[in-house]
Amino acid sequence: MQQVAADVGADLIIVTDRGKGGAAGRLLGSTAERIAQAGDVPVLVERVEERDAAWCRLGTGSPFAHPLVAADLDEGLRRLAVVTARLPGRESARAVHVASPGSDLAQAHGFVDDEFALSPLTDAEVVVLEGRDPAESIIAEAQASGATVIVLSPRRHGAIGRLVFGSVALSLLRESRLPLLFV
């Protein structure tokens, strides 16, 4: 899929997902997660459900109006900010980082603030939370803030790493009803 997108010069790949997955999904990942990890073209995973024998989008309006950036403290944070700043129809943006219990929240907040200040997304509100389950915290923050899409950068885990550590991206794919934009 990523190769086809590169061949035709696509700026975005859009796939649908029902948000379900079992043990095989935990081990192998979902198709949407594998497409997102495979290349450099952003992937929008649109949430759908079946109604009256037709697949229907869960969201209404622009999925890009109020993005919530799941800000992990890695080198991809600024790229997330750059892509989010360019989203068509964006009205506001919020960045959330979920720190492990006992972490230095002020230091994490400063790092995220600095990364966003150096990006085109200087208007983003930055929130740092403490939590044991990043996916659960991200979903709760997205609901509380009225987010229309969750923007994140998937980590590349092999089957063993996914089985041992899990994957925040896969958890969000299973549990969130919002669209996900993988950058």
PDB file of C-alpha atoms in Angstrom:
ATOM      1  CA  MET A   1       0.000   0.000   0.000  1.00  0.00           C
ATOM      2  CA  GLN A   2       2.792   2.443   0.908  1.00  0.00           C
ATOM      3  CA  GLN A   3       4.590   1.642  -2.366  1.00  0.00           C
ATOM      4  CA  VAL A   4       1.457   2.343  -4.400  1.00  0.00           C
ATOM      5  CA  ALA A   5       1.026   5.644  -2.525  1.00  0.00           C
ATOM      6  CA  ALA A   6       4.634   6.585  -3.304  1.00  0.00           C
ATOM      7  CA  ASP A   7       4.261   5.577  -6.961  1.00  0.00           C
ATOM      8  CA  VAL A   8       1.236   7.825  -7.476  1.00  0.00           C
ATOM      9  CA  GLY A   9       2.526  10.667  -5.265  1.00  0.00           C
ATOM     10  CA  ALA A  10      -0.232  10.356  -2.661  1.00  0.00           C
ATOM     11  CA  ASP A  11      -0.108  12.619   0.385  1.00  0.00           C
ATOM     12  CA  LEU A  12      -2.375  10.402   2.501  1.00  0.00           C
ATOM     13  CA  ILE A  13      -3.568   6.804   2.669  1.00  0.00           C
ATOM     14  CA  ILE A  14      -7.076   6.264   4.052  1.00  0.00           C
ATOM     15  CA  VAL A  15      -8.124   2.878   5.427  1.00  0.00           C
ATOM     16  CA  THR A  16     -11.106   1.783   7.464  1.00  0.00           C
ATOM     17  CA  ASP A  17     -11.105  -0.198  10.676  1.00  0.00           C
ATOM     18  CA  ARG A  18     -13.809  -1.551  12.933  1.00  0.00           C
ATOM     19  CA  GLY A  19     -11.632  -1.365  16.065  1.00  0.00           C
ATOM     20  CA  LYS A  20     -11.735  -5.081  16.838  1.00  0.00           C
ATOM     21  CA  GLY A  21      -8.951  -7.575  17.249  1.00  0.00           C
ATOM     22  CA  GLY A  22      -8.123 -10.581  19.342  1.00  0.00           C
ATOM     23  CA  ALA A  23      -5.032 -12.552  20.267  1.00  0.00           C
ATOM     24  CA  ALA A  24      -3.873 -12.719  16.652  1.00  0.00           C
ATOM     25  CA  GLY A  25      -4.117  -8.930  16.415  1.00  0.00           C
ATOM     26  CA  ARG A  26      -2.026  -8.556  19.560  1.00  0.00           C
ATOM     27  CA  LEU A  27       0.661 -10.798  18.104  1.00  0.00           C
ATOM     28  CA  LEU A  28       0.602  -9.723  14.458  1.00  0.00           C
ATOM     29  CA  GLY A  29      -0.934  -6.251  14.657  1.00  0.00           C
ATOM     30  CA  SER A  30      -3.852  -5.078  12.583  1.00  0.00           C
ATOM     31  CA  THR A  31      -3.711  -4.440   8.860  1.00  0.00           C
ATOM     32  CA  ALA A  32      -4.118  -0.705   9.512  1.00  0.00           C
ATOM     33  CA  GLU A  33      -1.210  -0.718  11.971  1.00  0.00           C
ATOM     34  CA  ARG A  34       1.038  -2.602   9.538  1.00  0.00           C
ATOM     35  CA  ILE A  35       0.205  -0.173   6.705  1.00  0.00           C
ATOM     36  CA  ALA A  36       0.955   2.779   8.999  1.00  0.00           C
ATOM     37  CA  GLN A  37       4.342   1.353  10.007  1.00  0.00           C
ATOM     38  CA  ALA A  38       5.408   0.448   6.490  1.00  0.00           C
ATOM     39  CA  GLY A  39       6.384   3.822   5.073  1.00  0.00           C
ATOM     40  CA  ASP A  40       6.473   7.583   5.071  1.00  0.00           C
ATOM     41  CA  VAL A  41       2.998   8.478   3.769  1.00  0.00           C
ATOM     42  CA  PRO A  42       0.597   9.362   6.629  1.00  0.00           C
ATOM     43  CA  VAL A  43      -2.263   6.910   7.132  1.00  0.00           C
ATOM     44  CA  LEU A  44      -5.746   7.954   8.280  1.00  0.00           C
ATOM     45  CA  VAL A  45      -7.648   5.095   9.881  1.00  0.00           C
ATOM     46  CA  GLU A  46     -11.313   5.994   9.647  1.00  0.00           C
ATOM     47  CA  ARG A  47     -13.643   4.309  12.126  1.00  0.00           C
ATOM     48  CA  VAL A  48     -16.608   2.477  10.611  1.00  0.00           C
ATOM     49  CA  GLU A  49     -19.420   0.216  11.711  1.00  0.00           C
ATOM     50  CA  GLU A  50     -21.997  -1.805   9.862  1.00  0.00           C
ATOM     51  CA  ARG A  51     -25.543  -0.399   9.804  1.00  0.00           C
ATOM     52  CA  ASP A  52     -28.317  -1.873   7.699  1.00  0.00           C
ATOM     53  CA  ALA A  53     -25.845  -3.894   5.577  1.00  0.00           C
ATOM     54  CA  ALA A  54     -23.730  -0.805   4.802  1.00  0.00           C
ATOM     55  CA  TRP A  55     -20.453   0.448   6.232  1.00  0.00           C
ATOM     56  CA  CYS A  56     -20.869   3.864   7.854  1.00  0.00           C
ATOM     57  CA  ARG A  57     -18.293   6.349   9.113  1.00  0.00           C
ATOM     58  CA  LEU A  58     -18.603   6.931  12.875  1.00  0.00           C
ATOM     59  CA  GLY A  59     -17.532  10.572  12.835  1.00  0.00           C
ATOM     60  CA  THR A  60     -19.311  13.609  11.474  1.00  0.00           C
ATOM     61  CA  GLY A  61     -17.756  16.696   9.946  1.00  0.00           C
ATOM     62  CA  SER A  62     -14.034  17.089   9.318  1.00  0.00           C
ATOM     63  CA  PRO A  63     -11.889  14.614  11.218  1.00  0.00           C
ATOM     64  CA  PHE A  64      -9.121  17.226  11.240  1.00  0.00           C
ATOM     65  CA  ALA A  65     -10.946  20.068  13.051  1.00  0.00           C
ATOM     66  CA  HIS A  66      -9.685  19.295  16.571  1.00  0.00           C
ATOM     67  CA  PRO A  67      -6.698  16.931  16.504  1.00  0.00           C
ATOM     68  CA  LEU A  68      -5.234  15.474  19.665  1.00  0.00           C
ATOM     69  CA  VAL A  69      -1.533  14.737  19.177  1.00  0.00           C
ATOM     70  CA  ALA A  70      -0.353  11.738  21.200  1.00  0.00           C
ATOM     71  CA  ALA A  71       3.071  13.157  21.992  1.00  0.00           C
ATOM     72  CA  ASP A  72       5.645  10.497  22.754  1.00  0.00           C
ATOM     73  CA  LEU A  73       9.041  11.863  23.772  1.00  0.00           C
ATOM     74  CA  ASP A  74      10.981  10.771  20.715  1.00  0.00           C
ATOM     75  CA  GLU A  75      12.460  12.205  17.554  1.00  0.00           C
ATOM     76  CA  GLY A  76       9.124  11.958  15.739  1.00  0.00           C
ATOM     77  CA  LEU A  77       7.388  14.560  17.900  1.00  0.00           C
ATOM     78  CA  ARG A  78       8.250  17.537  15.721  1.00  0.00           C
ATOM     79  CA  ARG A  79       7.097  15.631  12.594  1.00  0.00           C
ATOM     80  CA  LEU A  80       3.740  15.027  14.291  1.00  0.00           C
ATOM     81  CA  ALA A  81       3.484  18.764  14.960  1.00  0.00           C
ATOM     82  CA  VAL A  82       4.393  19.705  11.372  1.00  0.00           C
ATOM     83  CA  VAL A  83       1.802  17.342   9.865  1.00  0.00           C
ATOM     84  CA  THR A  84      -0.864  18.419  12.385  1.00  0.00           C
ATOM     85  CA  ALA A  85      -0.246  22.112  11.614  1.00  0.00           C
ATOM     86  CA  ARG A  86      -0.972  21.422   7.932  1.00  0.00           C
ATOM     87  CA  LEU A  87      -4.239  19.546   8.409  1.00  0.00           C
ATOM     88  CA  PRO A  88      -7.032  21.062   6.304  1.00  0.00           C
ATOM     89  CA  GLY A  89      -9.820  22.598   8.352  1.00  0.00           C
ATOM     90  CA  ARG A  90      -7.887  22.477  11.633  1.00  0.00           C
ATOM     91  CA  GLU A  91      -9.466  24.841  14.159  1.00  0.00           C
ATOM     92  CA  SER A  92      -7.460  23.931  17.262  1.00  0.00           C
ATOM     93  CA  ALA A  93      -4.918  21.379  18.409  1.00  0.00           C
ATOM     94  CA  ARG A  94      -4.033  19.717  21.681  1.00  0.00           C
ATOM     95  CA  ALA A  95      -0.940  17.666  22.483  1.00  0.00           C
ATOM     96  CA  VAL A  96      -0.977  15.114  25.266  1.00  0.00           C
ATOM     97  CA  HIS A  97       1.926  13.138  26.692  1.00  0.00           C
ATOM     98  CA  VAL A  98       1.247  10.346  29.158  1.00  0.00           C
ATOM     99  CA  ALA A  99       4.131   9.952  31.609  1.00  0.00           C
ATOM    100  CA  SER A 100       4.728   6.878  33.721  1.00  0.00           C
ATOM    101  CA  PRO A 101       3.836   7.182  37.400  1.00  0.00           C
ATOM    102  CA  GLY A 102       6.720   8.794  39.283  1.00  0.00           C
ATOM    103  CA  SER A 103       8.098  10.600  36.197  1.00  0.00           C
ATOM    104  CA  ASP A 104       9.201  14.219  36.275  1.00  0.00           C
ATOM    105  CA  LEU A 105       6.056  15.803  34.819  1.00  0.00           C
ATOM    106  CA  ALA A 106       7.552  19.304  34.648  1.00  0.00           C
ATOM    107  CA  GLN A 107      10.515  18.048  32.619  1.00  0.00           C
ATOM    108  CA  ALA A 108       8.233  16.134  30.232  1.00  0.00           C
ATOM    109  CA  HIS A 109       5.955  19.171  29.852  1.00  0.00           C
ATOM    110  CA  GLY A 110       8.982  21.380  29.119  1.00  0.00           C
ATOM    111  CA  PHE A 111      10.237  18.983  26.450  1.00  0.00           C
ATOM    112  CA  VAL A 112       6.868  18.789  24.676  1.00  0.00           C
ATOM    113  CA  ASP A 113       6.449  22.593  24.931  1.00  0.00           C
ATOM    114  CA  ASP A 114       9.919  23.124  23.430  1.00  0.00           C
ATOM    115  CA  GLU A 115       9.276  20.735  20.522  1.00  0.00           C
ATOM    116  CA  PHE A 116       5.973  22.400  19.656  1.00  0.00           C
ATOM    117  CA  ALA A 117       7.437  25.904  20.043  1.00  0.00           C
ATOM    118  CA  LEU A 118      10.003  25.006  17.361  1.00  0.00           C
ATOM    119  CA  SER A 119       7.323  23.702  15.004  1.00  0.00           C
ATOM    120  CA  PRO A 120       4.554  25.343  12.970  1.00  0.00           C
ATOM    121  CA  LEU A 121       2.044  24.157  15.618  1.00  0.00           C
ATOM    122  CA  THR A 122       2.784  26.868  18.178  1.00  0.00           C
ATOM    123  CA  ASP A 123      -0.924  27.280  19.013  1.00  0.00           C
ATOM    124  CA  ALA A 124      -1.306  23.752  20.421  1.00  0.00           C
ATOM    125  CA  GLU A 125      -2.347  23.389  24.030  1.00  0.00           C
ATOM    126  CA  VAL A 126       0.063  20.969  25.741  1.00  0.00           C
ATOM    127  CA  VAL A 127      -1.075  18.605  28.488  1.00  0.00           C
ATOM    128  CA  VAL A 128       1.108  16.135  30.386  1.00  0.00           C
ATOM    129  CA  LEU A 129      -0.689  13.413  32.324  1.00  0.00           C
ATOM    130  CA  GLU A 130       0.505  10.684  34.619  1.00  0.00           C
ATOM    131  CA  GLY A 131      -0.909   7.247  33.883  1.00  0.00           C
ATOM    132  CA  ARG A 132      -0.183   3.543  33.727  1.00  0.00           C
ATOM    133  CA  ASP A 133      -2.113   2.907  30.500  1.00  0.00           C
ATOM    134  CA  PRO A 134      -1.198   5.448  27.790  1.00  0.00           C
ATOM    135  CA  ALA A 135      -3.975   4.377  25.396  1.00  0.00           C
ATOM    136  CA  GLU A 136      -6.652   4.677  28.083  1.00  0.00           C
ATOM    137  CA  SER A 137      -5.348   8.118  29.124  1.00  0.00           C
ATOM    138  CA  ILE A 138      -5.181   9.331  25.506  1.00  0.00           C
ATOM    139  CA  ILE A 139      -8.748   8.184  24.807  1.00  0.00           C
ATOM    140  CA  ALA A 140     -10.045   9.846  27.998  1.00  0.00           C
ATOM    141  CA  GLU A 141      -8.261  13.122  27.124  1.00  0.00           C
ATOM    142  CA  ALA A 142      -9.584  12.987  23.549  1.00  0.00           C
ATOM    143  CA  GLN A 143     -13.145  12.557  24.810  1.00  0.00           C
ATOM    144  CA  ALA A 144     -12.798  15.298  27.423  1.00  0.00           C
ATOM    145  CA  SER A 145     -11.330  17.790  24.957  1.00  0.00           C
ATOM    146  CA  GLY A 146     -13.715  17.095  22.054  1.00  0.00           C
ATOM    147  CA  ALA A 147     -10.958  15.808  19.765  1.00  0.00           C
ATOM    148  CA  THR A 148     -11.980  14.706  16.271  1.00  0.00           C
ATOM    149  CA  VAL A 149      -8.856  12.670  15.454  1.00  0.00           C
ATOM    150  CA  ILE A 150      -5.877  11.241  17.355  1.00  0.00           C
ATOM    151  CA  VAL A 151      -2.517  11.904  15.668  1.00  0.00           C
ATOM    152  CA  LEU A 152       0.316   9.531  16.584  1.00  0.00           C
ATOM    153  CA  SER A 153       3.493   7.919  15.411  1.00  0.00           C
ATOM    154  CA  PRO A 154       3.400   4.116  15.633  1.00  0.00           C
ATOM    155  CA  ARG A 155       6.392   2.337  17.115  1.00  0.00           C
ATOM    156  CA  ARG A 156       7.809  -0.511  15.122  1.00  0.00           C
ATOM    157  CA  HIS A 157       7.455  -3.670  17.188  1.00  0.00           C
ATOM    158  CA  GLY A 158       8.074  -7.163  15.946  1.00  0.00           C
ATOM    159  CA  ALA A 159       5.669  -9.928  16.933  1.00  0.00           C
ATOM    160  CA  ILE A 160       7.590 -10.748  20.131  1.00  0.00           C
ATOM    161  CA  GLY A 161       7.902  -7.101  21.183  1.00  0.00           C
ATOM    162  CA  ARG A 162       4.177  -6.543  20.575  1.00  0.00           C
ATOM    163  CA  LEU A 163       3.317  -9.665  22.577  1.00  0.00           C
ATOM    164  CA  VAL A 164       5.559  -8.682  25.511  1.00  0.00           C
ATOM    165  CA  PHE A 165       5.127  -4.897  25.569  1.00  0.00           C
ATOM    166  CA  GLY A 166       1.876  -4.400  23.686  1.00  0.00           C
ATOM    167  CA  SER A 167       1.415  -1.458  21.388  1.00  0.00           C
ATOM    168  CA  VAL A 168      -0.238   1.860  22.208  1.00  0.00           C
ATOM    169  CA  ALA A 169      -1.140   2.195  18.516  1.00  0.00           C
ATOM    170  CA  LEU A 170      -2.807  -1.223  18.473  1.00  0.00           C
ATOM    171  CA  SER A 171      -4.638  -0.468  21.741  1.00  0.00           C
ATOM    172  CA  LEU A 172      -5.916   2.795  20.251  1.00  0.00           C
ATOM    173  CA  LEU A 173      -7.004   0.952  17.095  1.00  0.00           C
ATOM    174  CA  ARG A 174      -8.992  -1.507  19.220  1.00  0.00           C
ATOM    175  CA  GLU A 175     -10.445   0.889  21.786  1.00  0.00           C
ATOM    176  CA  SER A 176     -10.839   4.368  20.284  1.00  0.00           C
ATOM    177  CA  ARG A 177     -13.917   5.306  18.292  1.00  0.00           C
ATOM    178  CA  LEU A 178     -12.128   8.335  16.843  1.00  0.00           C
ATOM    179  CA  PRO A 179     -10.210   8.295  13.566  1.00  0.00           C
ATOM    180  CA  LEU A 180      -6.444   7.823  13.971  1.00  0.00           C
ATOM    181  CA  LEU A 181      -3.850   9.601  11.859  1.00  0.00           C
ATOM    182  CA  PHE A 182      -0.537   7.734  11.817  1.00  0.00           C
ATOM    183  CA  VAL A 183       2.397   9.950  10.876  1.00  0.00           C
TER     184      VAL A 183
END
